[in-house]
XYZ file of C-alpha atoms in Angstrom:
75
model
C -23.233 0.746 14.959
C -19.869 2.250 13.688
C -20.010 4.935 10.296
C -18.719 3.591 7.199
C -16.972 6.462 7.099
C -15.020 6.038 10.738
C -14.104 3.341 9.703
C -12.171 4.310 5.858
C -10.849 7.499 7.553
C -9.354 5.341 10.359
C -7.679 3.435 7.820
C -6.095 6.153 5.677
C -5.109 7.951 9.388
C -1.032 9.599 7.993
C 0.042 8.136 11.069
C -0.019 4.227 10.626
C 3.142 2.524 10.316
C 2.195 -0.391 8.569
C -0.933 -1.043 5.962
C -2.451 -4.538 4.291
C -2.591 -4.216 0.857
C -5.325 -3.261 0.941
C -4.500 0.594 2.095
C -1.575 0.205 0.854
C -3.979 -0.348 -2.705
C -6.095 2.932 -1.988
C -3.370 4.788 -1.011
C -1.551 4.139 -4.993
C -5.592 4.647 -6.332
C -5.110 0.798 -7.786
C -6.942 -2.290 -7.369
C -6.138 -5.047 -4.258
C -5.138 -7.893 -7.252
C -2.792 -5.032 -8.825
C -1.489 -4.585 -5.806
C -1.491 -7.981 -4.486
C 0.671 -8.389 -7.485
C 3.752 -5.949 -7.288
C 3.883 -6.997 -3.007
C 4.020 -10.947 -4.674
C 6.975 -9.885 -6.775
C 9.182 -7.847 -5.026
C 8.521 -4.397 -6.531
C 6.375 -3.275 -3.228
C 8.396 -3.374 0.379
C 6.579 -6.001 2.622
C 6.342 -7.312 5.651
C 4.813 -11.107 7.809
C 3.710 -10.791 10.731
C 2.704 -13.329 11.888
C 0.230 -14.555 9.481
C 0.411 -10.968 8.304
C 0.997 -9.505 5.478
C 1.613 -6.219 5.710
C 2.742 -2.961 3.759
C 5.218 -0.412 5.406
C 3.115 2.875 5.444
C 7.202 4.191 3.487
C 7.031 1.604 0.909
C 3.467 4.145 -0.841
C 6.668 7.050 -1.191
C 9.685 4.473 -1.985
C 7.523 2.629 -5.036
C 6.023 5.836 -6.647
C 10.006 7.492 -6.190
C 10.642 4.039 -7.727
C 8.569 4.839 -11.048
C 9.395 8.410 -11.085
C 13.269 7.665 -12.049
C 12.284 4.777 -14.417
C 10.219 7.203 -16.200
C 12.905 9.633 -16.042
C 15.492 6.620 -17.636
C 13.872 6.489 -20.160
C 12.585 9.650 -21.912
């Protein structure tokens, strides 16, 4: 049987081009439901591959940069 830690390590691979919404949520340290809401609202870029919803790996830091920019404007 595979080591469960190996599965987590594989999903956190920085070389992945597309992430599941769950993987994106894990990288952002937010909940899965919150991440799905952000994806559906267009706050985090996503693409469809067949019937699957995926988040480009560069969309995660882009979302954080957008949040930082909004915080700087509000201050």
